[in-house]
Tab-separated table of C-alpha atoms in Angstrom:
chain	number	residue	atom	x	y	z
R	90	PRO	CA	14.008	-4.265	-10.616
R	91	VAL	CA	16.881	-4.614	-8.138
R	92	GLN	CA	19.404	-5.104	-10.937
R	93	THR	CA	18.033	-2.079	-12.788
R	94	VAL	CA	18.296	0.096	-9.686
R	95	ARG	CA	21.822	-1.078	-8.963
R	96	ARG	CA	22.793	-0.185	-12.525
R	97	LEU	CA	21.394	3.308	-11.973
R	98	LEU	CA	23.304	3.636	-8.707
R	99	ALA	CA	26.462	2.673	-10.588
R	100	GLY	CA	25.833	5.438	-13.136
R	101	ASP	CA	24.573	3.266	-16.012
R	102	THR	CA	21.563	5.082	-17.517
R	103	ILE	CA	21.533	3.367	-20.934
R	104	CYS	CA	18.303	1.583	-21.966
R	105	VAL	CA	16.525	2.377	-18.711
R	106	PRO	CA	12.875	1.199	-18.562
R	107	LEU	CA	10.392	4.049	-18.788
R	108	CYS	CA	9.154	3.730	-15.189
R	109	TYR	CA	12.691	4.248	-13.861
R	110	LEU	CA	13.455	7.365	-15.938
R	111	PRO	CA	12.611	9.846	-13.108
R	112	ILE	CA	15.156	8.058	-10.889
R	113	ALA	CA	17.720	8.065	-13.694
R	114	GLU	CA	17.239	11.809	-14.198
R	115	VAL	CA	17.913	12.544	-10.523
R	116	MET	CA	20.983	10.289	-10.396
R	117	ALA	CA	22.375	11.631	-13.680
R	118	SER	CA	21.920	15.276	-12.727
R	119	ASN	CA	25.261	17.112	-12.827
R	120	HIS	CA	23.981	20.328	-11.281
R	121	PRO	CA	26.408	21.394	-8.525
R	122	THR	CA	23.647	23.042	-6.466
R	123	ALA	CA	22.962	21.910	-2.921
R	124	VAL	CA	19.402	20.936	-3.886
R	125	ALA	CA	20.538	18.544	-6.615
R	126	ALA	CA	23.284	17.106	-4.429
R	127	GLY	CA	20.946	16.639	-1.478
R	128	ARG	CA	18.342	14.881	-3.614
R	129	ARG	CA	20.937	12.566	-5.163
R	130	LYS	CA	22.403	11.632	-1.789
R	131	MET	CA	19.008	10.911	-0.225
R	132	LEU	CA	17.814	8.910	-3.241
R	133	ALA	CA	20.982	6.810	-3.388
R	134	LYS	CA	20.780	5.906	0.295
R	135	MET	CA	17.086	5.009	0.149
R	136	LEU	CA	17.474	2.856	-2.962
R	137	THR	CA	20.517	1.090	-1.529
R	138	ARG	CA	18.647	0.222	1.649
R	139	ILE	CA	15.446	-0.821	-0.151
R	140	CYS	CA	17.408	-3.171	-2.421
R	141	VAL	CA	18.472	-5.036	0.713
R	142	VAL	CA	15.404	-5.068	2.975
R	143	ALA	CA	12.353	-4.450	0.728
R	144	PRO	CA	13.138	-5.087	-2.972
R	145	GLY	CA	9.440	-5.498	-3.768
R	146	LEU	CA	8.995	-1.731	-3.398
R	147	LEU	CA	11.117	-1.256	-6.538
R	148	HIS	CA	8.747	-3.226	-8.769
R	149	PRO	CA	7.290	-1.126	-11.630
R	150	GLU	CA	3.725	-1.800	-10.441
R	151	SER	CA	4.508	-0.832	-6.848
R	152	ILE	CA	3.671	2.580	-5.390
R	153	GLY	CA	7.164	2.566	-3.901
R	154	LEU	CA	8.921	4.388	-6.744
R	155	ARG	CA	6.389	7.227	-6.741
R	156	THR	CA	6.514	7.593	-2.945
R	157	ILE	CA	10.331	7.694	-2.965
R	158	LEU	CA	10.336	10.471	-5.552
R	159	LEU	CA	7.815	12.466	-3.511
R	160	MET	CA	10.044	12.168	-0.460
R	161	LEU	CA	12.935	13.739	-2.378
R	162	ASP	CA	11.045	17.029	-2.591
R	163	HIS	CA	11.460	17.367	1.196
R	164	TRP	CA	15.061	16.231	1.578
R	165	ARG	CA	15.913	19.244	3.749
R	166	LEU	CA	13.535	17.964	6.479
R	167	GLN	CA	15.198	14.567	6.754
R	168	LEU	CA	15.773	13.602	10.407
R	169	ARG	CA	17.301	10.140	10.033
R	170	GLU	CA	19.318	8.293	7.431
R	171	PRO	CA	17.563	5.311	5.817
R	172	ASP	CA	20.600	3.070	6.445
R	173	ASP	CA	19.098	1.476	9.559
R	174	TRP	CA	15.449	1.421	8.393
R	175	GLN	CA	13.731	-1.939	8.812
R	176	PRO	CA	10.160	-2.396	7.458
R	177	HIS	CA	9.023	-5.253	9.792
R	178	THR	CA	6.163	-6.046	7.388
R	179	ARG	CA	5.623	-7.475	3.917
R	180	ASN	CA	2.671	-5.173	3.270
R	181	GLU	CA	3.716	-2.602	0.678
R	182	ARG	CA	1.692	0.300	2.042
R	183	ARG	CA	2.691	-0.242	5.683
R	184	ALA	CA	6.352	-0.651	4.706
R	185	LEU	CA	6.315	2.700	2.900
R	186	GLU	CA	4.544	4.343	5.835
R	187	SER	CA	7.294	3.133	8.148
R	188	LEU	CA	9.929	4.485	5.743
R	189	VAL	CA	8.299	7.918	5.690
R	190	HIS	CA	8.033	7.933	9.498
R	191	HIS	CA	11.650	6.803	9.863
R	192	VAL	CA	13.042	9.503	7.584
R	193	PHE	CA	10.869	12.491	8.571
R	194	ALA	CA	8.916	11.984	11.785
R	195	ARG	CA	10.008	13.105	15.210
R	196	TYR	CA	6.466	12.246	16.310
R	197	PRO	CA	4.582	10.010	13.819
R	198	PRO	CA	1.265	11.718	12.908
R	199	SER	CA	-2.096	9.980	12.625
R	200	ALA	CA	-2.864	7.402	9.944
R	201	CYS	CA	-5.105	9.928	8.162
R	202	LEU	CA	-2.241	12.401	7.717
R	203	THR	CA	0.134	9.648	6.629
R	204	ALA	CA	-2.355	8.733	3.894
R	205	GLY	CA	-1.454	12.005	2.170
R	206	TRP	CA	1.684	10.365	0.780
R	207	PHE	CA	-0.421	7.864	-1.141
R	208	GLU	CA	-3.044	10.101	-2.707
R	209	GLY	CA	-3.529	9.684	-6.439
R	210	ALA	CA	-1.741	11.964	-8.872
R	211	ASP	CA	-5.124	13.462	-9.852
R	212	ASN	CA	-5.668	14.845	-6.335
R	213	THR	CA	-4.724	18.520	-6.551
R	214	ASN	CA	-4.555	18.776	-2.746
R	215	ALA	CA	-1.992	15.971	-2.317
R	216	SER	CA	1.030	18.282	-1.994
R	217	ASP	CA	-0.754	20.235	0.766
R	218	TYR	CA	-1.514	16.985	2.588
R	219	ARG	CA	2.178	16.075	2.623
R	220	GLU	CA	3.080	19.533	3.913
R	221	TRP	CA	0.622	19.080	6.800
R	222	TYR	CA	2.134	15.681	7.576
R	223	LEU	CA	5.643	17.136	7.728
R	224	HIS	CA	4.427	20.044	9.847
R	225	CYS	CA	2.940	17.687	12.446
R	226	ALA	CA	5.793	15.176	12.162
R	227	GLN	CA	8.153	17.875	13.414
R	228	GLY	CA	6.074	18.211	16.585
R	229	ASN	CA	3.846	21.114	15.532
R	230	ASN	CA	0.085	21.363	16.010
R	231	LEU	CA	-2.161	20.813	13.008
R	232	ARG	CA	-3.940	24.104	13.732
R	233	THR	CA	-0.756	26.062	12.939
R	234	ALA	CA	-0.337	24.437	9.511
R	235	ARG	CA	-1.455	26.265	6.368
R	236	LEU	CA	-4.945	24.776	6.328
R	237	PRO	CA	-7.601	25.954	3.856
R	238	PHE	CA	-9.849	27.180	6.673
R	239	GLU	CA	-9.726	28.064	10.355
R	240	TYR	CA	-9.336	25.069	12.617
R	241	THR	CA	-10.100	25.117	16.331
R	242	ARG	CA	-8.556	23.053	19.100
R	243	LYS	CA	-11.710	20.949	19.291
R	244	MET	CA	-11.583	20.279	15.551
R	245	ALA	CA	-7.934	19.232	15.771
R	246	HIS	CA	-8.858	16.820	18.566
R	247	TRP	CA	-11.547	15.169	16.435
R	248	PHE	CA	-9.252	15.095	13.397
R	249	ALA	CA	-6.956	12.767	15.319
R	250	GLN	CA	-9.977	10.557	16.141
R	251	ALA	CA	-11.091	10.121	12.520
R	252	PRO	CA	-11.611	6.517	11.311
R	253	SER	CA	-8.392	4.939	10.072
R	254	ASP	CA	-9.744	4.377	6.541
R	255	TYR	CA	-10.328	8.119	6.011
R	256	GLY	CA	-8.026	10.161	3.818
R	257	VAL	CA	-6.725	13.599	4.795
R	258	GLY	CA	-9.640	15.484	3.236
R	259	GLU	CA	-12.226	13.304	4.945
R	260	ALA	CA	-10.478	13.608	8.314
R	261	LEU	CA	-10.290	17.390	7.941
R	262	ARG	CA	-14.054	17.650	7.366
R	263	PHE	CA	-14.737	15.031	10.055
R	264	GLY	CA	-12.980	17.220	12.621
R	265	GLN	CA	-14.695	20.372	11.391
R	266	VAL	CA	-18.225	18.920	11.587
R	267	LEU	CA	-17.745	17.543	15.104
R	268	GLY	CA	-16.003	20.740	16.173
R	269	LEU	CA	-19.060	22.724	15.035
R	270	GLY	CA	-21.352	20.599	17.184
R	271	GLY	CA	-22.419	17.942	14.707
R	272	ASN	CA	-22.737	14.263	15.521
R	273	HIS	CA	-20.872	11.300	14.035
R	274	ASP	CA	-23.665	10.523	11.566
R	275	LEU	CA	-23.504	14.041	10.140
R	276	ALA	CA	-19.695	13.928	9.969
R	277	ARG	CA	-19.863	10.599	8.121
R	278	ALA	CA	-22.431	12.002	5.686
R	279	VAL	CA	-20.405	15.156	4.927
R	280	CYS	CA	-17.331	12.997	4.330
R	281	ALA	CA	-19.208	11.266	1.492
R	282	THR	CA	-19.589	14.523	-0.452
R	283	ARG	CA	-17.494	16.777	-2.656
R	284	LEU	CA	-16.510	18.836	0.403
R	285	CYS	CA	-13.717	16.354	1.127
R	286	HIS	CA	-11.687	17.591	-1.835
R	287	GLU	CA	-13.144	21.066	-2.402
R	288	PHE	CA	-12.090	23.520	0.305
R	289	GLU	CA	-12.947	26.831	-1.351
R	290	ASN	CA	-15.731	29.125	-0.076
R	291	ASP	CA	-15.416	27.838	3.471
R	292	GLU	CA	-17.521	30.602	5.019
R	293	PHE	CA	-20.507	29.450	2.991
R	294	TRP	CA	-19.948	25.726	3.538
R	295	ARG	CA	-19.475	26.319	7.255
R	296	SER	CA	-22.933	27.916	7.287
R	297	VAL	CA	-24.320	24.831	5.519
R	298	ILE	CA	-22.819	22.532	8.173
R	299	GLN	CA	-24.236	24.789	10.899
R	300	PHE	CA	-27.623	24.571	9.163
R	301	PHE	CA	-27.441	20.767	9.421
R	302	VAL	CA	-26.486	20.984	13.095
R	303	ARG	CA	-29.198	23.521	13.898
R	304	HIS	CA	-31.973	21.461	12.295
R	305	GLN	CA	-30.566	18.069	13.344
R	306	ILE	CA	-30.179	16.826	9.764
R	307	SER	CA	-27.704	13.960	9.664
R	308	GLU	CA	-29.202	11.276	7.406
R	309	LEU	CA	-26.669	10.318	4.726
R	310	ILE	CA	-28.917	10.556	1.664
R	311	GLU	CA	-30.452	13.893	2.658
R	312	VAL	CA	-27.116	15.509	3.545
R	313	THR	CA	-25.450	14.476	0.286
R	314	SER	CA	-28.472	15.589	-1.748
R	315	ILE	CA	-28.639	19.015	-0.084
R	316	ILE	CA	-24.920	19.623	-0.597
R	317	ASP	CA	-25.203	18.661	-4.277
R	318	TYR	CA	-28.203	20.968	-4.647
R	319	VAL	CA	-26.751	24.074	-2.992
R	320	HIS	CA	-23.437	23.575	-4.802
R	321	ASP	CA	-25.231	23.477	-8.154
R	322	GLN	CA	-27.359	26.523	-7.332
R	323	ARG	CA	-24.566	28.738	-6.007
R	324	PHE	CA	-21.356	27.638	-7.749
R	325	SER	CA	-22.059	25.447	-10.770
R	326	VAL	CA	-21.304	26.956	-14.180
R	327	ASP	CA	-21.092	25.622	-17.747
R	328	THR	CA	-23.872	23.097	-17.269
R	329	PHE	CA	-26.074	25.232	-19.516
R	330	VAL	CA	-25.078	27.533	-22.381
R	331	ASN	CA	-26.992	30.182	-24.272
R	332	GLU	CA	-27.526	30.444	-28.023
R	333	LEU	CA	-24.022	31.891	-28.497
R	334	GLY	CA	-22.383	28.981	-26.679
R	335	GLU	CA	-21.543	31.117	-23.641
R	336	SER	CA	-21.708	29.767	-20.100
R	337	GLN	CA	-24.517	31.027	-17.935
R	338	PRO	CA	-23.982	32.008	-14.287
R	339	PRO	CA	-25.213	29.764	-11.478
R	340	PRO	CA	-28.985	29.894	-10.860
R	341	GLN	CA	-28.596	31.406	-7.364
R	342	PRO	CA	-25.080	32.903	-6.993
R	343	ASN	CA	-26.141	34.710	-3.790
R	344	LEU	CA	-27.799	31.734	-2.120
R	345	CYS	CA	-27.306	31.696	1.647
R	346	MET	CA	-28.478	29.475	4.491
R	347	LYS	CA	-29.589	32.232	6.864
R	348	ASN	CA	-33.236	31.869	7.916
R	349	ARG	CA	-33.698	29.022	5.443
R	350	ARG	CA	-36.349	26.448	6.366
R	351	PRO	CA	-35.698	22.724	5.832
R	352	ASP	CA	-39.169	22.035	4.388
R	353	VAL	CA	-38.783	24.759	1.752
R	354	LEU	CA	-35.273	23.567	0.918
R	355	ARG	CA	-36.535	19.992	0.467
R	356	ARG	CA	-39.260	21.158	-1.913
R	357	GLN	CA	-36.793	23.202	-3.973
R	358	MET	CA	-34.403	20.261	-4.028
R	359	ALA	CA	-37.135	17.931	-5.313
R	360	GLU	CA	-37.902	20.368	-8.152
R	361	TRP	CA	-34.188	20.564	-8.963
R	362	HIS	CA	-33.935	16.775	-9.145
R	363	GLY	CA	-36.793	16.793	-11.607
R	364	GLN	CA	-35.069	19.233	-13.945
R	365	PHE	CA	-32.296	16.779	-14.813
R	366	GLY	CA	-34.766	14.686	-16.753
R	367	ARG	CA	-35.465	17.707	-18.950
R	368	ILE	CA	-31.831	18.661	-19.658
R	369	GLY	CA	-30.882	18.271	-23.304
R	370	GLY	CA	-31.094	19.781	-26.767
R	371	LYS	CA	-29.184	22.819	-27.891
R	372	ASN	CA	-28.848	24.229	-24.371
R	373	HIS	CA	-26.875	21.255	-23.115
R	374	ARG	CA	-23.118	21.248	-23.430
R	375	GLN	CA	-21.853	17.766	-24.254
R	376	ARG	CA	-18.631	16.760	-22.539
R	377	ARG	CA	-16.413	13.727	-22.725
R	378	TRP	CA	-13.382	12.808	-20.630
R	379	GLN	CA	-10.701	10.180	-20.758
R	380	ARG	CA	-11.437	6.769	-19.321
R	381	SER	CA	-9.463	6.003	-16.167
R	382	SER	CA	-7.138	3.056	-15.629
R	383	ILE	CA	-9.693	1.402	-13.321
R	384	ALA	CA	-11.062	-1.728	-14.972
R	385	GLY	CA	-14.731	-2.591	-15.200
R	386	TYR	CA	-16.272	-5.823	-14.016
R	387	ARG	CA	-18.468	-8.662	-15.289
R	388	GLU	CA	-19.985	-11.460	-13.257
R	389	VAL	CA	-22.368	-14.224	-14.336
R	390	GLU	CA	-24.825	-15.524	-11.769
R	391	ALA	CA	-26.181	-18.882	-12.834
R	392	CYS	CA	-29.869	-19.736	-12.468
R	393	PRO	CA	-30.559	-22.277	-9.694
R	394	ASP	CA	-32.203	-24.652	-12.184
R	395	GLY	CA	-29.203	-24.434	-14.504
R	396	THR	CA	-31.013	-22.835	-17.458
R	397	ILE	CA	-29.355	-20.098	-19.484
R	398	GLU	CA	-32.584	-18.110	-19.717
R	399	GLY	CA	-32.628	-17.386	-15.998
R	400	GLU	CA	-29.003	-16.382	-15.477
R	401	ARG	CA	-28.085	-12.861	-14.413
R	402	ILE	CA	-25.137	-10.983	-15.909
R	403	TRP	CA	-23.799	-8.172	-13.747
R	404	VAL	CA	-21.844	-5.517	-15.658
R	405	LEU	CA	-20.028	-2.592	-14.044
R	406	ARG	CA	-18.460	0.061	-16.285
R	407	GLU	CA	-17.223	3.647	-16.184
R	408	LEU	CA	-19.328	6.536	-17.513
R	409	CYS	CA	-17.197	8.930	-19.567
R	410	SER	CA	-19.504	11.652	-20.859
R	411	SER	CA	-22.073	14.145	-19.639
R	412	ALA	CA	-24.699	12.381	-21.786
R	413	GLU	CA	-24.057	9.087	-19.979
R	414	LEU	CA	-24.313	10.837	-16.601
R	415	ARG	CA	-27.584	12.438	-17.670
R	416	ASN	CA	-29.044	9.110	-18.780
R	417	GLU	CA	-27.859	7.445	-15.563
R	418	GLY	CA	-29.469	10.172	-13.466
R	419	ASN	CA	-32.739	9.883	-15.377
R	420	ALA	CA	-32.835	6.099	-14.938
R	421	MET	CA	-31.809	6.125	-11.276
R	422	LYS	CA	-33.754	9.264	-10.296
R	423	HIS	CA	-30.807	11.057	-8.704
R	424	CYS	CA	-28.494	13.967	-9.479
R	425	VAL	CA	-25.341	12.249	-10.743
R	426	TYR	CA	-25.432	14.618	-13.730
R	427	SER	CA	-24.286	17.406	-11.386
R	428	TYR	CA	-20.956	15.543	-11.127
R	429	THR	CA	-20.101	16.396	-14.743
R	430	ARG	CA	-17.574	19.032	-13.806
R	431	ALA	CA	-15.946	16.857	-11.112
R	432	CYS	CA	-15.545	14.020	-13.631
R	433	ASP	CA	-14.240	16.342	-16.337
R	434	SER	CA	-11.590	17.729	-13.950
R	435	GLY	CA	-10.575	14.246	-12.769
R	436	HIS	CA	-11.697	14.685	-9.147
R	437	SER	CA	-14.346	11.973	-9.439
R	438	LYS	CA	-14.984	8.905	-11.568
R	439	ILE	CA	-18.476	7.501	-11.947
R	440	PHE	CA	-19.263	3.832	-12.576
R	441	ALA	CA	-22.638	2.220	-13.238
R	442	LEU	CA	-23.753	-1.287	-12.290
R	443	ARG	CA	-26.257	-3.028	-14.571
R	444	CYS	CA	-28.013	-6.377	-14.395
R	445	VAL	CA	-28.895	-8.148	-17.647
R	446	ARG	CA	-31.491	-10.940	-17.501
R	447	ASN	CA	-33.467	-12.417	-20.400
R	448	GLY	CA	-32.255	-9.608	-22.630
R	449	LYS	CA	-33.564	-6.875	-20.307
R	450	ILE	CA	-31.170	-4.351	-18.744
R	451	ARG	CA	-31.842	-3.054	-15.240
R	452	HIS	CA	-29.988	-0.092	-13.682
R	453	VAL	CA	-28.853	-1.216	-10.241
R	454	ALA	CA	-26.376	1.217	-8.675
R	455	THR	CA	-24.168	4.247	-9.313
R	456	ILE	CA	-20.665	4.317	-7.833
R	457	GLU	CA	-18.366	7.296	-7.253
R	458	VAL	CA	-14.620	6.687	-7.047
R	459	ARG	CA	-12.627	9.494	-5.482
R	460	ASN	CA	-8.938	9.524	-4.518
R	461	ARG	CA	-8.535	5.882	-5.553
R	462	ALA	CA	-11.293	4.701	-3.193
R	463	VAL	CA	-15.004	3.937	-3.494
R	464	ALA	CA	-16.651	6.994	-1.932
R	465	GLN	CA	-20.347	6.516	-2.723
R	466	VAL	CA	-22.618	3.668	-3.841
R	467	ARG	CA	-26.244	4.655	-4.480
R	468	ALA	CA	-29.325	2.773	-5.684
R	469	ARG	CA	-32.454	4.399	-7.191
R	470	HIS	CA	-33.531	7.653	-5.541
R	471	ASN	CA	-30.136	7.794	-3.757
R	472	ALA	CA	-31.161	4.853	-1.579
R	473	THR	CA	-28.706	2.544	0.161
R	474	PRO	CA	-27.991	-0.480	-2.078
R	475	CYS	CA	-29.112	-3.947	-1.056
R	476	LYS	CA	-26.732	-6.574	0.342
R	477	ARG	CA	-26.424	-8.364	-3.020
R	478	THR	CA	-25.365	-5.123	-4.729
R	479	GLN	CA	-22.914	-4.356	-1.946
R	480	ALA	CA	-21.363	-7.815	-2.336
R	481	ILE	CA	-20.896	-7.352	-6.102
R	482	VAL	CA	-19.346	-3.901	-5.666
R	483	SER	CA	-17.064	-5.321	-2.965
R	484	ARG	CA	-15.846	-8.084	-5.291
R	485	TRP	CA	-15.165	-5.512	-8.024
R	486	SER	CA	-13.303	-3.187	-5.653
R	487	THR	CA	-11.154	-6.087	-4.461
R	488	ALA	CA	-10.384	-7.088	-8.051
R	489	VAL	CA	-9.243	-3.580	-9.024
R	490	GLY	CA	-7.531	-2.769	-5.716
R	491	LEU	CA	-9.825	0.004	-4.484
R	492	PRO	CA	-10.714	0.307	-0.786
R	493	ILE	CA	-14.343	1.064	0.109
R	494	ARG	CA	-14.753	3.965	2.520
R	495	SER	CA	-16.845	3.248	5.601
R	496	TYR	CA	-19.307	5.975	4.587
R	497	ALA	CA	-19.798	4.675	1.020
R	498	TRP	CA	-23.167	3.047	1.877
């Protein structure tokens, strides 16, 4: 990698490996504009320094190349030259964080904001996250950034106190929930839902959070279930189609939380959960989506007496169609089918854990991966998985390089 980069710096762009083509395009650009010149100058200095002090960041499998290219988009905000940058760590992620701070930050923002530089390419909010980082890195208050909803001083205070393993979206909701009077359990529960990457319709979702606060609802399973239910009732489309193949509107497009009673909402939610077992036939739109790059997992647990008949085979694989989500929801008695649209758009990826013993297959857990991290792990009826299941999921996440969020179970 170092030799390849040095060739590019010398102007040799012949037979460049595919992963280095974006760098070659920037270096080979002959546009006389200030933008092109500024990008070339910044890129050349960063690559030269990295070749000396952190060559591992140039490896094709490293996130270094992608992070460097993202930094070029903000070359005008550069405060320091990378010539005297020193990583002081062999950890790839921490080294890149220190590079970003060195180049852009007058006052290094919180770890949650810094995480915006490492969001996956499928996160449509990632560019906004980096803008918020740069806004705060220049010494400005988060409240004056272009946030998707109004943020108070109290919310900004709690944003800075968010757990270090939270991403930007989770920290934003964490601050909002606590700023609206919720407790830490409620904030943790909301962070496990789709609200961490969907920021539209904030007036409605603010009323939902206030409903939780007013009725002291903070249990993880109940909060996530209610949010899935009200989202499906008010906003979900194209789950069902009519005889002409046209999408039907949401069941309750005018649903609101004013004067709503928790006991009635729980009863309606239970009926809604039951309907997923009846979805199918001509009124069900089948969808498939591309499998992600995240590998599955297989583990064999030998029987204590050494016999083959008693061994357990644990299999974890990705679900890539609405039919598979429907079957998973029916078997596990939860509403994972309502995640069809999130999976189809790439916001979420759903994995299922099975246990095979004596030829019988048992559904064990359903896992949601969001923003390259394990966001939810649920057993039957949305229950918290047992310690054995948690250990297996942890071994899989370690094998594929996915962190597990603290609110995942």
